[in-house]
Structures are given as C-alpha cells and as structure tokens.
Coordinates of C-alpha atoms in Angstrom, one line a residue:
M81 CA 0.0 0.0 0.0
A82 CA 1.5 3.3 -1.1
F83 CA 1.3 6.5 0.9
E84 CA 3.1 9.8 1.3
L85 CA 5.6 10.2 4.1
P86 CA 5.8 13.5 6.0
N87 CA 7.7 16.2 4.2
D88 CA 9.8 16.7 7.3
F89 CA 11.3 13.3 6.5
R90 CA 12.8 14.6 3.3
C91 CA 16.2 16.2 3.0
P92 CA 15.9 20.0 2.0
I93 CA 18.7 19.5 -0.5
S94 CA 17.9 16.2 -2.2
L95 CA 14.2 16.2 -1.4
E96 CA 14.6 12.4 -0.8
I97 CA 13.6 10.6 2.4
M98 CA 16.6 10.8 4.7
S99 CA 18.5 7.7 5.6
D100 CA 21.0 9.3 8.0
P101 CA 19.6 12.7 9.2
V102 CA 22.1 15.0 10.9
I103 CA 21.8 18.4 12.5
I104 CA 24.1 21.3 11.6
Q105 CA 24.8 24.3 13.8
S106 CA 22.0 26.4 12.3
G107 CA 19.6 23.9 13.8
H108 CA 18.3 22.4 10.5
T109 CA 18.5 18.8 9.6
F110 CA 19.8 17.3 6.3
D111 CA 20.6 13.8 5.0
R112 CA 24.3 13.2 5.8
V113 CA 25.2 12.5 2.2
S114 CA 23.7 15.7 0.9
I115 CA 25.1 18.1 3.5
Q116 CA 28.5 16.4 3.3
R117 CA 28.6 16.9 -0.4
W118 CA 27.6 20.6 0.1
I119 CA 30.4 21.0 2.6
D120 CA 32.9 19.1 0.5
S121 CA 32.2 21.5 -2.3
G122 CA 33.6 24.3 -0.1
N123 CA 30.3 25.8 1.1
R124 CA 30.4 27.2 4.6
T125 CA 26.8 28.5 4.9
C126 CA 23.5 26.8 5.9
P127 CA 21.7 25.9 2.7
I128 CA 18.4 27.1 4.2
T129 CA 19.3 30.2 6.4
K130 CA 22.5 31.1 4.5
L131 CA 24.0 31.8 7.9
P132 CA 27.8 31.1 8.2
L133 CA 29.0 27.7 9.4
S134 CA 32.3 27.0 11.2
E135 CA 35.3 25.9 9.1
N136 CA 34.8 22.3 10.0
P137 CA 31.0 22.0 10.7
S138 CA 29.9 19.3 13.1
L139 CA 27.2 16.9 11.8
I140 CA 25.2 15.7 14.8
P141 CA 23.1 12.6 14.3
N142 CA 19.3 13.3 14.7
H143 CA 18.4 10.0 16.4
A144 CA 14.8 11.0 17.1
L145 CA 14.1 11.8 13.5
R146 CA 15.9 8.7 12.3
S147 CA 13.8 6.6 14.6
L148 CA 10.6 8.2 13.3
I149 CA 11.6 7.5 9.7
S150 CA 12.5 3.9 10.6
N151 CA 9.1 3.3 12.3
F152 CA 7.4 4.5 9.1
A153 CA 9.6 2.4 7.0
H154 CA 8.3 -0.7 8.8
V155 CA 4.9 -0.2 7.3
S156 CA 6.0 1.0 3.9
P157 CA 7.3 -1.0 0.9
K158 CA 10.8 0.4 1.3
Q159 CA 12.3 -2.9 2.4
E160 CA 11.5 -4.5 -0.9
D161 CA 13.2 -1.5 -2.7
H162 CA 16.2 -1.9 -0.5
S163 CA 16.5 -5.6 -1.2
H164 CA 16.3 -4.8 -4.9
S165 CA 19.1 -2.2 -4.6
Q166 CA 21.3 -4.7 -2.8
S167 CA 20.7 -7.3 -5.5
Q168 CA 21.4 -4.8 -8.3
S169 CA 24.6 -3.7 -6.6
H170 CA 25.8 -7.3 -6.1
S171 CA 25.4 -8.2 -9.7
S172 CA 26.9 -4.9 -10.9
I173 CA 30.0 -5.4 -8.7
S174 CA 30.4 -8.9 -10.0
T175 CA 30.2 -7.7 -13.6
L176 CA 32.7 -4.9 -13.0
V177 CA 35.4 -7.0 -11.4
S178 CA 35.1 -9.8 -14.0
R179 CA 37.9 -9.7 -16.6
S180 CA 35.6 -11.3 -19.1
S181 CA 33.0 -8.5 -19.0
S182 CA 32.5 -6.5 -22.2
R183 CA 32.9 -2.8 -22.4
E184 CA 29.1 -2.3 -22.6
S185 CA 28.4 -4.4 -19.5
R186 CA 31.1 -2.6 -17.5
L187 CA 29.6 0.7 -18.5
E188 CA 26.1 -0.4 -17.6
S189 CA 27.4 -1.7 -14.2
L190 CA 29.2 1.6 -13.5
T191 CA 26.1 3.6 -14.4
R192 CA 23.9 1.5 -12.1
L193 CA 26.4 1.8 -9.2
V194 CA 26.7 5.5 -9.6
R195 CA 22.9 5.8 -9.2
L196 CA 22.8 3.4 -6.3
T197 CA 25.8 4.9 -4.4
K198 CA 24.5 8.4 -4.7
R199 CA 21.8 7.8 -2.1
D200 CA 22.6 4.5 -0.3
S201 CA 25.4 4.5 2.2
S202 CA 25.2 0.7 2.6
V203 CA 25.9 0.3 -1.2
R204 CA 28.9 2.6 -0.9
R205 CA 30.3 0.5 1.9
K206 CA 29.5 -2.7 -0.1
V207 CA 31.4 -1.5 -3.1
T208 CA 34.6 -0.7 -1.1
E209 CA 34.4 -3.8 1.0
S210 CA 34.0 -6.0 -2.0
G211 CA 37.4 -4.9 -3.4
A212 CA 35.8 -3.4 -6.5
V213 CA 37.7 -0.1 -6.2
R214 CA 40.7 -1.6 -8.1
A215 CA 38.4 -2.3 -11.0
V216 CA 37.0 1.2 -10.9
L217 CA 40.5 2.7 -10.9
D218 CA 41.3 0.6 -14.0
C219 CA 38.3 2.2 -15.7
V220 CA 39.7 5.6 -14.8
D221 CA 42.9 4.6 -16.7
S222 CA 40.8 3.7 -19.7
V223 CA 41.0 5.8 -22.9
D224 CA 37.2 5.3 -23.2
R225 CA 35.8 8.7 -22.1
A226 CA 32.4 7.2 -21.1
L227 CA 34.0 4.6 -18.8
Q228 CA 36.4 7.2 -17.4
E229 CA 33.6 9.7 -16.6
K230 CA 31.3 7.1 -14.9
S231 CA 34.2 5.6 -12.9
L232 CA 35.2 9.1 -11.6
S233 CA 31.6 9.8 -10.6
L234 CA 31.4 6.5 -8.8
L235 CA 34.7 7.3 -6.9
L236 CA 33.2 10.7 -6.0
N237 CA 30.2 9.0 -4.5
L238 CA 32.4 6.5 -2.6
S239 CA 34.4 9.4 -1.2
L240 CA 31.3 10.7 0.6
E241 CA 32.0 8.0 3.3
D242 CA 34.6 9.4 5.7
D243 CA 36.1 5.9 6.1
N244 CA 36.7 5.7 2.3
K245 CA 38.7 9.0 1.9
V246 CA 42.0 7.8 3.2
G247 CA 41.6 4.3 1.6
L248 CA 41.0 5.8 -1.8
V249 CA 44.2 7.8 -1.6
A250 CA 46.1 4.8 -0.4
D251 CA 44.8 2.8 -3.4
G252 CA 46.4 5.3 -5.8
V253 CA 43.4 7.5 -6.8
V254 CA 45.5 10.7 -6.8
R255 CA 47.7 9.5 -9.6
R256 CA 44.6 8.8 -11.7
I257 CA 43.1 12.2 -10.9
V258 CA 46.2 14.1 -11.9
A259 CA 46.4 12.2 -15.2
V260 CA 42.7 13.1 -15.9
L261 CA 43.3 16.8 -14.9
R262 CA 46.0 16.8 -17.6
V263 CA 44.4 15.1 -20.5
G264 CA 40.8 14.2 -19.7
S265 CA 37.7 15.5 -21.3
P266 CA 36.2 18.7 -19.8
D267 CA 33.5 16.8 -17.8
C268 CA 36.1 14.3 -16.5
K269 CA 38.4 17.1 -15.5
A270 CA 35.6 18.9 -13.5
V271 CA 34.6 15.6 -11.7
A272 CA 38.3 14.9 -11.0
A273 CA 38.8 18.3 -9.3
T274 CA 35.6 17.8 -7.3
L275 CA 36.9 14.4 -6.2
L276 CA 40.1 16.0 -4.9
T277 CA 38.0 18.5 -2.9
S278 CA 36.1 15.6 -1.3
L279 CA 39.3 13.7 -0.5
A280 CA 40.9 16.8 1.0
V281 CA 38.4 17.0 3.7
V282 CA 40.7 14.7 5.6
E283 CA 43.7 16.5 7.0
V284 CA 46.2 13.8 6.1
N285 CA 45.0 13.7 2.5
K286 CA 45.6 17.4 2.2
A287 CA 49.3 16.8 2.9
T288 CA 49.5 13.7 0.6
I289 CA 47.7 15.4 -2.3
G290 CA 49.7 18.6 -2.0
S291 CA 53.0 16.8 -2.0
Y292 CA 52.1 14.6 -5.0
P293 CA 54.0 15.6 -8.1
D294 CA 52.0 17.8 -10.5
A295 CA 48.7 17.6 -8.4
I296 CA 48.7 21.3 -7.6
S297 CA 50.2 22.5 -10.9
A298 CA 47.5 20.5 -12.7
L299 CA 44.8 22.3 -10.8
V300 CA 46.4 25.7 -11.4
S301 CA 46.6 24.8 -15.1
L302 CA 42.9 23.9 -15.1
L303 CA 42.2 27.2 -13.4
R304 CA 43.9 29.1 -16.2
H305 CA 42.7 27.2 -19.2
G306 CA 39.5 25.4 -18.2
N307 CA 35.9 26.3 -18.9
D308 CA 33.7 27.9 -16.3
R309 CA 32.8 24.6 -14.5
E310 CA 36.4 23.4 -14.6
R311 CA 37.8 26.7 -13.2
K312 CA 35.2 26.8 -10.4
E313 CA 35.9 23.2 -9.4
S314 CA 39.7 23.7 -9.5
A315 CA 39.5 26.8 -7.4
T316 CA 37.4 24.9 -4.8
A317 CA 40.0 22.1 -4.7
L318 CA 42.8 24.6 -4.3
Y319 CA 40.8 26.3 -1.4
A320 CA 40.4 22.9 0.3
L321 CA 44.1 22.1 -0.1
C322 CA 45.3 25.5 1.1
S323 CA 43.7 25.1 4.4
F324 CA 46.8 23.0 5.0
P325 CA 49.6 25.6 5.5
D326 CA 52.4 23.7 3.7
N327 CA 50.4 23.7 0.5
R328 CA 50.1 27.5 0.3
K329 CA 53.7 27.9 -0.9
R330 CA 53.3 25.1 -3.4
V331 CA 50.3 26.8 -4.8
V332 CA 52.1 30.2 -5.0
D333 CA 55.1 28.6 -6.6
C334 CA 53.0 27.3 -9.4
G335 CA 52.2 30.8 -10.5
S336 CA 48.7 30.8 -9.2
V337 CA 48.4 34.3 -7.8
G338 CA 48.1 36.2 -11.1
I339 CA 45.6 33.6 -12.4
L340 CA 43.5 33.9 -9.2
V341 CA 43.5 37.7 -9.4
E342 CA 42.2 37.5 -13.0
A343 CA 39.6 35.0 -11.9
A344 CA 38.5 37.3 -9.0
D345 CA 38.3 40.2 -11.4
S346 CA 35.9 38.2 -13.6
G347 CA 33.6 37.6 -10.6
M348 CA 34.8 34.2 -9.3
E349 CA 34.3 34.6 -5.5
R350 CA 36.1 31.3 -4.8
A351 CA 39.3 32.8 -6.2
V352 CA 39.1 35.6 -3.6
E353 CA 38.8 33.0 -0.9
V354 CA 41.9 31.1 -2.1
L355 CA 43.8 34.4 -2.1
G356 CA 42.6 34.9 1.5
L357 CA 44.5 31.7 2.4
L358 CA 47.6 32.4 0.3
V359 CA 48.0 35.9 1.8
K360 CA 48.9 34.1 5.1
C361 CA 52.3 33.0 3.7
R362 CA 55.1 35.4 2.9
G363 CA 55.4 34.3 -0.7
G364 CA 51.8 34.8 -1.3
R365 CA 51.9 38.4 0.0
E366 CA 55.0 39.2 -2.1
E367 CA 53.4 37.9 -5.3
M368 CA 50.1 39.8 -4.6
S369 CA 52.0 43.0 -4.1
R370 CA 53.6 42.6 -7.6
V371 CA 50.3 42.1 -9.4
S372 CA 49.2 45.4 -11.1
G373 CA 45.7 46.4 -10.3
F374 CA 45.2 43.9 -7.5
V375 CA 44.0 46.5 -5.0
E376 CA 41.4 47.7 -7.5
V377 CA 40.1 44.2 -7.9
L378 CA 39.7 43.8 -4.2
V379 CA 38.1 47.2 -3.8
N380 CA 35.6 46.2 -6.5
V381 CA 34.7 43.1 -4.5
L382 CA 34.2 45.4 -1.4
R383 CA 31.7 47.5 -3.4
N384 CA 29.9 44.7 -5.3
G385 CA 30.8 41.3 -3.8
S386 CA 28.9 39.0 -1.4
L387 CA 29.5 39.0 2.3
K388 CA 32.1 36.2 2.1
G389 CA 33.9 38.0 -0.7
I390 CA 33.9 41.3 1.3
Q391 CA 35.2 39.4 4.4
Y392 CA 38.1 37.9 2.5
S393 CA 39.0 41.1 0.6
L394 CA 39.2 43.1 3.9
F395 CA 41.4 40.4 5.4
I396 CA 43.7 40.3 2.3
L397 CA 44.0 44.1 2.2
N398 CA 44.8 44.3 5.9
C399 CA 47.6 41.6 5.6
L400 CA 49.1 43.5 2.6
C401 CA 48.8 46.9 4.3
C402 CA 50.6 45.6 7.4
C403 CA 53.6 44.8 5.2
S404 CA 53.7 47.8 2.7
R405 CA 53.4 51.5 3.2
E406 CA 52.9 51.8 -0.6
I407 CA 49.9 49.6 -0.5
V408 CA 48.5 51.6 2.5
E409 CA 48.6 54.7 0.4
E410 CA 47.1 53.0 -2.6
V411 CA 44.3 51.6 -0.5
K412 CA 43.6 55.0 1.0
R413 CA 43.4 56.6 -2.4
E414 CA 40.8 54.0 -3.4
G415 CA 38.5 55.2 -0.7
V416 CA 38.7 52.0 1.4
V417 CA 38.5 53.9 4.7
E418 CA 35.1 55.2 3.8
I419 CA 34.0 51.8 2.6
C420 CA 35.0 50.3 5.9
F421 CA 33.1 52.9 7.9
G422 CA 30.1 51.9 5.9
L423 CA 30.5 48.3 6.9
E424 CA 30.5 49.0 10.7
D425 CA 26.8 48.0 10.9
N426 CA 27.1 45.0 8.6
E427 CA 25.1 41.9 9.5
S428 CA 28.3 39.7 9.4
E429 CA 30.4 39.8 12.6
K430 CA 33.5 38.8 10.6
V431 CA 33.0 41.6 8.1
R432 CA 32.6 44.1 10.9
R433 CA 35.7 42.8 12.7
N434 CA 37.8 42.8 9.5
A435 CA 36.7 46.3 8.5
T436 CA 37.6 47.6 12.0
N437 CA 41.1 45.9 11.8
L438 CA 41.7 47.4 8.4
V439 CA 40.7 50.9 9.5
H440 CA 43.1 50.6 12.4
T441 CA 45.9 49.6 10.1
L442 CA 45.2 52.4 7.6
L443 CA 44.7 55.2 10.2
G444 CA 46.9 53.9 13.0
N445 CA 49.7 52.8 10.7
P446 CA 51.3 50.6 13.4
M447 CA 54.3 49.7 11.1
E448 CA 57.8 50.8 12.1
A449 CA 59.5 53.4 10.0

C-alpha cells in the first residue's frame, strides 16, 4: 500500500527521504550524504538560512528523526526496494570485477552503481568492502571517455564516506586524478577536481595530495585554461588544499596568484577565498604586491561582492597593508577607509571585525618606519 511520508522526512537538499539525518549548527536537519557533499564543495553556509557555518562544521546525528523514519519504513514498501538495490549492486559489482566482462556491460554496471551509491550509504560500503575499487580505478585509466567519466563519478560517491577517503588515496586514486586533470575531457576534469576536494576534507589527505608531483600544478593549469565549470571546481579544490599551511607555498610557486586575481576580477568569489589563504604566507603576499591592479580588484569586491567576498577582501588588504606603506597609500586613495566605515553595521560579525582591523591599520599605521 503506497502512501506519502511526511515532508519533514525529506532532505531539504535532495528532497529524498533521509537515511541518515544529521543536524548542523543552524539547527536544520539534512541527510548526511547531501550536506556532506555541500560542505565538501567548499560551502560554509547553511543551505536554508544562508548563515555562516564553522570551518569544519559538526554533523550531529538526529536520532529522534531517524527513529521516526525507521518506524514509518516498517509499514512501507521500502524494504523491498532496499533488497532490490542490494541485489542490483551485487550483480553490478560482479560484472565490474570480472575480466571477461564486455565494455558495454562494465559501463552499464558503473552507471547503475553511480545511481545506487548516490543515495545509499550501505551500497557505498559494499562496493569498497568487495574490493571493487581496483576495477573502478582501472576504468579511470581507460581511454574510453564514457568509462572514465562514470568511474570518476562512482569514486566521487564512494568518497562521501569518511572511512573511504584515506583508503582511496592509499589505493592510488591521486595518480589517476592528476592524469585526468592533464588530458581528460572537460567533464572528466571537472569531476576529478571535485573528487580532490572531497578527499581533501581529511587533513592527512591534504598533505598527501599537496606533495604529490603535479597535483597542484594540474589544478592551477585547469584554473587558467578550463571552462567555467572546470575553473570553479579547480578553485574549490585549491581552497580545500590551502587550508593546510604547507600547501600554500606550493600553490604560490605554481604561478597561481596572477591567475587567481584574474579570476577574481571576472567575478569568481572562490578565487578571492583562495587568495585569502595564500596571503597568510610570505610568498603569497609578495606575489600579490607585484600584481598590477590587484588593489582595484579587491576594492571592486568590497563594493559589489557577497558578504564572504567582502570578508576575505578586507582580510587580504589588511595583511598587505601591514607589510607595505605603498599599499597603505594606494588603499587609502581607493576610498577604502570610507567603505570600511560603511561596513561598521554589517550583519556579518566577521565583516565588521575585518573592517575595523583594516581601518586601524590604515589610520593607526602601526608599522615601524
């Protein structure tokens, strides 16, 4: 007997019934898979309220809601659907790992597993526990673009499980990703960059990926030459990697600063956020001070950008002004003091604090002669 489950059981992001509801600090509940994907993409605001989240948001299990959903499931036909999914995943895994399988059957199996792992955590665990990851990685190495794209999408879904992130890196996924970033199709390159972002959620992976030959330079190259989607995903991956301090110099050394400034000038907010991390290292500050028109780009963000863009621009300007009298004078000429005064009543506490700090630097000029 079919019936409608309460809307409160549905994830606000996927609109599907939640299998693992979790609460974020804004008080709203989401399915773990959906909100983790949101966070892994670099978002640090609540999808509903748009209020800022912490740098590493906590996901608190909503046991009460999960129990309610489970009780409803006992009187719904979901168990039959689950059994069907398990049966499909088992046959797809067997086809994928079999050396005698045709190209068409492997592609069909990958397509089915991508669909199943997108929503079902138990299927994601089943794929990794079965040892099928090696076969998926072999498909990433394939010159067949369809096989490559589906296998990357499957790896992205598998990486949603925290327990899988380190294991995938240990299995050699980074080498495959770097190769795809260099010579893959546009869609494959974008998925590969997104996969790096997901893997970089784990701190040890940030260090491993950052030290891998050509990983960062491949992302910087994609940022320079890619289409809009590729550039956005590469910037997001660089942002995730640069939260690890050792990676900032590596990103700067790849010639990223000028590329990021151009991207910021074209309206890419994520580029401003990456620059906000790079300015924390000496090499980053030195490179930024050499880019002609950089101050004007940041001032334009202060006038027209989002709250997050304004927050990072204020921070970058303050860091640069603390190191250079010339930049202090240039920033003053651009009318930044007046802009900061206008931000004193801003709704964002971080914007207010950064504006106050910048005014203090510009007017107090605490630097030694």
